[in-house]
mmCIF file of C-alpha atoms in Angstrom:
data_model
loop_
_atom_site.group_PDB
_atom_site.id
_atom_site.type_symbol
_atom_site.label_atom_id
_atom_site.label_comp_id
_atom_site.label_asym_id
_atom_site.label_seq_id
_atom_site.Cartn_x
_atom_site.Cartn_y
_atom_site.Cartn_z
ATOM 1 C CA UNK K 1 7.645 -10.368 22.739
ATOM 2 C CA UNK K 2 11.056 -12.184 21.860
ATOM 3 C CA UNK K 3 8.800 -14.473 20.093
ATOM 4 C CA UNK K 4 10.520 -17.215 17.372
ATOM 5 C CA UNK K 5 8.713 -16.260 14.551
ATOM 6 C CA UNK K 6 10.205 -13.619 12.007
ATOM 7 C CA UNK K 7 7.266 -11.554 10.812
ATOM 8 C CA UNK K 8 7.601 -9.118 7.833
ATOM 9 C CA UNK K 9 5.000 -6.162 7.603
ATOM 10 C CA UNK K 10 4.178 -4.821 4.372
ATOM 11 C CA UNK K 11 2.250 -1.647 4.651
ATOM 12 C CA UNK K 12 -0.588 -1.144 2.205
ATOM 13 C CA UNK K 13 -1.116 2.386 2.314
ATOM 14 C CA UNK K 14 -2.985 4.789 0.411
ATOM 15 C CA UNK K 15 -5.001 7.933 -0.094
ATOM 16 C CA UNK K 16 -8.601 7.661 -2.042
ATOM 17 C CA UNK K 17 -7.393 11.493 -3.378
ATOM 18 C CA UNK K 18 -8.896 13.540 -6.483
ATOM 19 C CA UNK K 19 -5.803 15.044 -8.664
ATOM 20 C CA UNK K 20 -4.276 15.221 -12.796
ATOM 21 C CA UNK K 21 -3.151 11.508 -11.984
ATOM 22 C CA UNK K 22 -6.158 9.979 -9.860
ATOM 23 C CA UNK K 23 -7.203 6.586 -11.174
ATOM 24 C CA UNK K 24 -10.721 6.442 -13.064
ATOM 25 C CA UNK K 25 -13.199 4.622 -13.990
ATOM 26 C CA UNK K 26 -12.530 2.758 -17.014
ATOM 27 C CA UNK K 27 -9.107 3.133 -16.015
ATOM 28 C CA UNK K 28 -7.217 -0.380 -16.777
ATOM 29 C CA UNK K 29 -4.258 -1.151 -14.639
ATOM 30 C CA UNK K 30 -1.661 -3.981 -14.756
ATOM 31 C CA UNK K 31 -0.599 -5.024 -11.079
ATOM 32 C CA UNK K 32 2.105 -6.603 -9.457
ATOM 33 C CA UNK K 33 0.599 -10.013 -9.941
ATOM 34 C CA UNK K 34 0.915 -9.334 -14.051
ATOM 35 C CA UNK K 35 -3.410 -9.115 -14.282
ATOM 36 C CA UNK K 36 -5.248 -6.478 -15.828
ATOM 37 C CA UNK K 37 -8.137 -4.576 -13.566
ATOM 38 C CA UNK K 38 -10.658 -2.306 -15.053
ATOM 39 C CA UNK K 39 -11.376 0.221 -12.570
ATOM 40 C CA UNK K 40 -15.181 0.482 -12.121
ATOM 41 C CA UNK K 41 -15.748 1.974 -8.628
ATOM 42 C CA UNK K 42 -12.627 4.436 -7.983
ATOM 43 C CA UNK K 43 -13.678 4.103 -3.814
ATOM 44 C CA UNK K 44 -12.201 0.852 -4.027
ATOM 45 C CA UNK K 45 -8.861 1.387 -4.394
ATOM 46 C CA UNK K 46 -7.578 -0.651 -1.003
ATOM 47 C CA UNK K 47 -8.018 -3.740 -2.553
ATOM 48 C CA UNK K 48 -5.589 -2.650 -4.877
ATOM 49 C CA UNK K 49 -2.486 -2.069 -3.160
ATOM 50 C CA UNK K 50 -3.838 -5.021 -0.804
ATOM 51 C CA UNK K 51 -3.289 -6.970 -4.021
ATOM 52 C CA UNK K 52 0.375 -5.760 -5.011
ATOM 53 C CA UNK K 53 1.373 -6.170 -1.174
ATOM 54 C CA UNK K 54 0.060 -9.751 -1.448
ATOM 55 C CA UNK K 55 1.329 -10.194 -4.479
ATOM 56 C CA UNK K 56 4.851 -9.109 -3.322
ATOM 57 C CA UNK K 57 4.740 -11.285 -0.092
ATOM 58 C CA UNK K 58 3.930 -14.410 -2.307
ATOM 59 C CA UNK K 59 6.307 -14.270 -4.774
ATOM 60 C CA UNK K 60 9.648 -11.836 -3.331
ATOM 61 C CA UNK K 61 9.641 -13.107 0.776
ATOM 62 C CA UNK K 62 11.395 -15.486 1.738
ATOM 63 C CA UNK K 63 10.070 -18.262 3.833
ATOM 64 C CA UNK K 64 6.878 -17.231 3.717
ATOM 65 C CA UNK K 65 4.043 -19.655 5.596
ATOM 66 C CA UNK K 66 0.920 -17.565 6.374
ATOM 67 C CA UNK K 67 -0.031 -14.232 4.659
ATOM 68 C CA UNK K 68 -2.645 -11.976 6.394
ATOM 69 C CA UNK K 69 -3.688 -9.139 5.048
ATOM 70 C CA UNK K 70 -6.113 -6.926 7.116
ATOM 71 C CA UNK K 71 -7.980 -3.347 6.137
ATOM 72 C CA UNK K 72 -11.015 -1.849 6.624
ATOM 73 C CA UNK K 73 -11.935 -2.514 3.216
ATOM 74 C CA UNK K 74 -15.602 -2.694 3.017
ATOM 75 C CA UNK K 75 -18.814 -1.302 4.433
ATOM 76 C CA UNK K 76 -20.588 -4.209 3.990
ATOM 77 C CA UNK K 77 -18.418 -6.580 6.063
ATOM 78 C CA UNK K 78 -20.385 -4.777 8.851
ATOM 79 C CA UNK K 79 -23.453 -6.216 6.981
ATOM 80 C CA UNK K 80 -21.915 -9.613 7.082
ATOM 81 C CA UNK K 81 -20.285 -10.093 10.399
ATOM 82 C CA UNK K 82 -21.798 -6.811 12.698
ATOM 83 C CA UNK K 83 -19.796 -4.383 14.140
ATOM 84 C CA UNK K 84 -18.269 -6.240 17.041
ATOM 85 C CA UNK K 85 -16.222 -8.421 14.720
ATOM 86 C CA UNK K 86 -14.436 -8.436 11.704
ATOM 87 C CA UNK K 87 -14.758 -10.981 9.287
ATOM 88 C CA UNK K 88 -12.778 -13.369 7.904
ATOM 89 C CA UNK K 89 -11.793 -15.521 4.736
ATOM 90 C CA UNK K 90 -9.270 -17.887 4.325
ATOM 91 C CA UNK K 91 -8.175 -20.733 1.884
ATOM 92 C CA UNK K 92 -8.275 -23.573 5.013
ATOM 93 C CA UNK K 93 -10.560 -24.321 7.582
ATOM 94 C CA UNK K 94 -7.758 -24.923 9.876
ATOM 95 C CA UNK K 95 -6.483 -21.093 9.758
ATOM 96 C CA UNK K 96 -9.866 -19.863 9.494
ATOM 97 C CA UNK K 97 -10.599 -21.539 12.969
ATOM 98 C CA UNK K 98 -6.924 -21.006 14.303
ATOM 99 C CA UNK K 99 -7.944 -16.610 13.356
ATOM 100 C CA UNK K 100 -11.715 -17.155 15.343
ATOM 101 C CA UNK K 101 -9.905 -19.177 18.130
ATOM 102 C CA UNK K 102 -7.436 -15.707 18.280
ATOM 103 C CA UNK K 103 -10.598 -13.570 18.255
ATOM 104 C CA UNK K 104 -12.062 -15.143 20.940
ATOM 105 C CA UNK K 105 -9.159 -15.254 23.101
ATOM 106 C CA UNK K 106 -7.775 -11.644 23.120
ATOM 107 C CA UNK K 107 -11.225 -10.565 22.844
ATOM 108 C CA UNK K 108 -10.434 -8.797 19.149
ATOM 109 C CA UNK K 109 -13.503 -11.293 17.658
ATOM 110 C CA UNK K 110 -13.740 -12.687 14.453
ATOM 111 C CA UNK K 111 -15.927 -14.767 12.205
ATOM 112 C CA UNK K 112 -15.655 -16.491 9.340
ATOM 113 C CA UNK K 113 -17.525 -15.062 6.192
ATOM 114 C CA UNK K 114 -18.224 -17.071 2.694
ATOM 115 C CA UNK K 115 -15.510 -18.401 1.142
ATOM 116 C CA UNK K 116 -16.174 -19.629 -2.431
ATOM 117 C CA UNK K 117 -14.291 -18.081 -5.121
ATOM 118 C CA UNK K 118 -15.592 -20.716 -7.182
ATOM 119 C CA UNK K 119 -19.304 -19.379 -6.636
ATOM 120 C CA UNK K 120 -17.988 -15.445 -6.783
ATOM 121 C CA UNK K 121 -15.467 -14.864 -9.515
ATOM 122 C CA UNK K 122 -18.118 -13.868 -12.156
ATOM 123 C CA UNK K 123 -18.600 -10.978 -9.947
ATOM 124 C CA UNK K 124 -15.498 -9.085 -11.394
ATOM 125 C CA UNK K 125 -16.120 -10.130 -15.406
ATOM 126 C CA UNK K 126 -14.467 -7.686 -17.655
ATOM 127 C CA UNK K 127 -14.133 -7.799 -21.577
ATOM 128 C CA UNK K 128 -11.128 -5.403 -21.711
ATOM 129 C CA UNK K 129 -8.919 -6.849 -18.854
ATOM 130 C CA UNK K 130 -8.570 -9.936 -16.794
ATOM 131 C CA UNK K 131 -10.949 -8.657 -14.143
ATOM 132 C CA UNK K 132 -13.021 -5.283 -12.335
ATOM 133 C CA UNK K 133 -11.954 -4.442 -8.924
ATOM 134 C CA UNK K 134 -15.446 -4.256 -7.765
ATOM 135 C CA UNK K 135 -18.550 -6.193 -8.228
ATOM 136 C CA UNK K 136 -21.066 -6.241 -10.427
ATOM 137 C CA UNK K 137 -23.931 -7.188 -7.571
ATOM 138 C CA UNK K 138 -23.311 -5.085 -4.699
ATOM 139 C CA UNK K 139 -26.039 -8.331 -3.182
ATOM 140 C CA UNK K 140 -23.729 -11.026 -3.277
ATOM 141 C CA UNK K 141 -21.789 -11.700 -0.281
ATOM 142 C CA UNK K 142 -19.825 -8.536 -0.932
ATOM 143 C CA UNK K 143 -17.409 -8.530 1.687
ATOM 144 C CA UNK K 144 -16.454 -11.664 0.607
ATOM 145 C CA UNK K 145 -16.110 -10.842 -2.845
ATOM 146 C CA UNK K 146 -13.593 -8.304 -2.174
ATOM 147 C CA UNK K 147 -11.589 -11.074 -0.249
ATOM 148 C CA UNK K 148 -11.321 -13.387 -3.118
ATOM 149 C CA UNK K 149 -10.066 -10.018 -5.427
ATOM 150 C CA UNK K 150 -7.149 -9.836 -3.300
ATOM 151 C CA UNK K 151 -6.862 -13.644 -3.053
ATOM 152 C CA UNK K 152 -6.319 -13.589 -7.021
ATOM 153 C CA UNK K 153 -3.196 -11.331 -7.074
ATOM 154 C CA UNK K 154 -1.163 -14.628 -5.066
ATOM 155 C CA UNK K 155 1.408 -15.961 -6.865
ATOM 156 C CA UNK K 156 -0.268 -19.480 -8.095
ATOM 157 C CA UNK K 157 3.249 -20.972 -6.652
ATOM 158 C CA UNK K 158 2.456 -20.138 -3.114
ATOM 159 C CA UNK K 159 1.491 -22.981 -1.254
ATOM 160 C CA UNK K 160 1.127 -21.459 2.283
ATOM 161 C CA UNK K 161 -1.811 -20.189 4.148
ATOM 162 C CA UNK K 162 -3.357 -17.202 3.802
ATOM 163 C CA UNK K 163 -6.011 -15.329 5.588
ATOM 164 C CA UNK K 164 -8.175 -11.699 4.876
ATOM 165 C CA UNK K 165 -9.681 -9.547 7.434
ATOM 166 C CA UNK K 166 -12.074 -6.856 6.700
ATOM 167 C CA UNK K 167 -12.081 -5.077 10.565
ATOM 168 C CA UNK K 168 -14.433 -2.195 8.932
ATOM 169 C CA UNK K 169 -16.948 -3.375 11.657
ATOM 170 C CA UNK K 170 -14.972 -3.370 14.535
ATOM 171 C CA UNK K 171 -12.378 -0.638 13.604
ATOM 172 C CA UNK K 172 -13.898 1.972 15.454
ATOM 173 C CA UNK K 173 -16.356 3.576 18.243
ATOM 174 C CA UNK K 174 -17.883 6.326 18.904
ATOM 175 C CA UNK K 175 -15.846 8.394 16.296
ATOM 176 C CA UNK K 176 -12.438 6.791 17.611
ATOM 177 C CA UNK K 177 -10.399 3.819 16.677
ATOM 178 C CA UNK K 178 -10.315 0.831 19.003
ATOM 179 C CA UNK K 179 -7.090 -0.336 17.733
ATOM 180 C CA UNK K 180 -8.860 -3.705 16.732
ATOM 181 C CA UNK K 181 -6.088 -6.557 15.294
ATOM 182 C CA UNK K 182 -3.461 -6.194 17.185
ATOM 183 C CA UNK K 183 -4.121 -8.099 19.970
ATOM 184 C CA UNK K 184 -5.737 -10.596 17.036
ATOM 185 C CA UNK K 185 -2.333 -10.450 15.727
ATOM 186 C CA UNK K 186 -0.441 -11.450 18.972
ATOM 187 C CA UNK K 187 -2.975 -13.730 19.638
ATOM 188 C CA UNK K 188 -2.234 -15.648 16.444
ATOM 189 C CA UNK K 189 2.002 -15.404 16.973
ATOM 190 C CA UNK K 190 1.085 -17.029 20.221
ATOM 191 C CA UNK K 191 2.661 -13.809 22.517
ATOM 192 C CA UNK K 192 2.499 -14.320 26.252
ATOM 193 C CA UNK K 193 -0.660 -12.982 27.708
ATOM 194 C CA UNK K 194 -2.576 -13.445 24.786
ATOM 195 C CA UNK K 195 -2.633 -16.965 23.976
#
């Protein structure tokens, strides 16, 4: 594509499997960010590795000005944005609009979710750790909460943009993967044919 942009990819690949070393409810993990997390939902494992990835990107990779994490993170995003749109959570209005517009141009549609860490942080309250890995109330902006969990592990010194894309809605159709996200990222990068 010959884009004048440096891209660093960090792949967050996990498997939710049963075994003697599997994470269990009530375990307390120390994350790469140094924060501790009480496990209250073993099916919310993807956000744990994504949190470590954004922590790594924000404090160990030089020259980062945008961190974009993308995953089929929650089923709740389909309730929030439907099956044709990914949910986006961004720290800045400019980044939110940039991703939304790239979605319109490329056909990988995305729509903003509630961004309110100050209102949703309490969903992760824990008596034994800095936070839990899943929400207390599943009816309180659950997809946004999952994104805020990831965001809370970004290094405090990082001053660049961050956007979370929950693509659990448009990731598949008729039991087949759609390839969602490729065009969206290429549109964000201004790739020929995608801008």
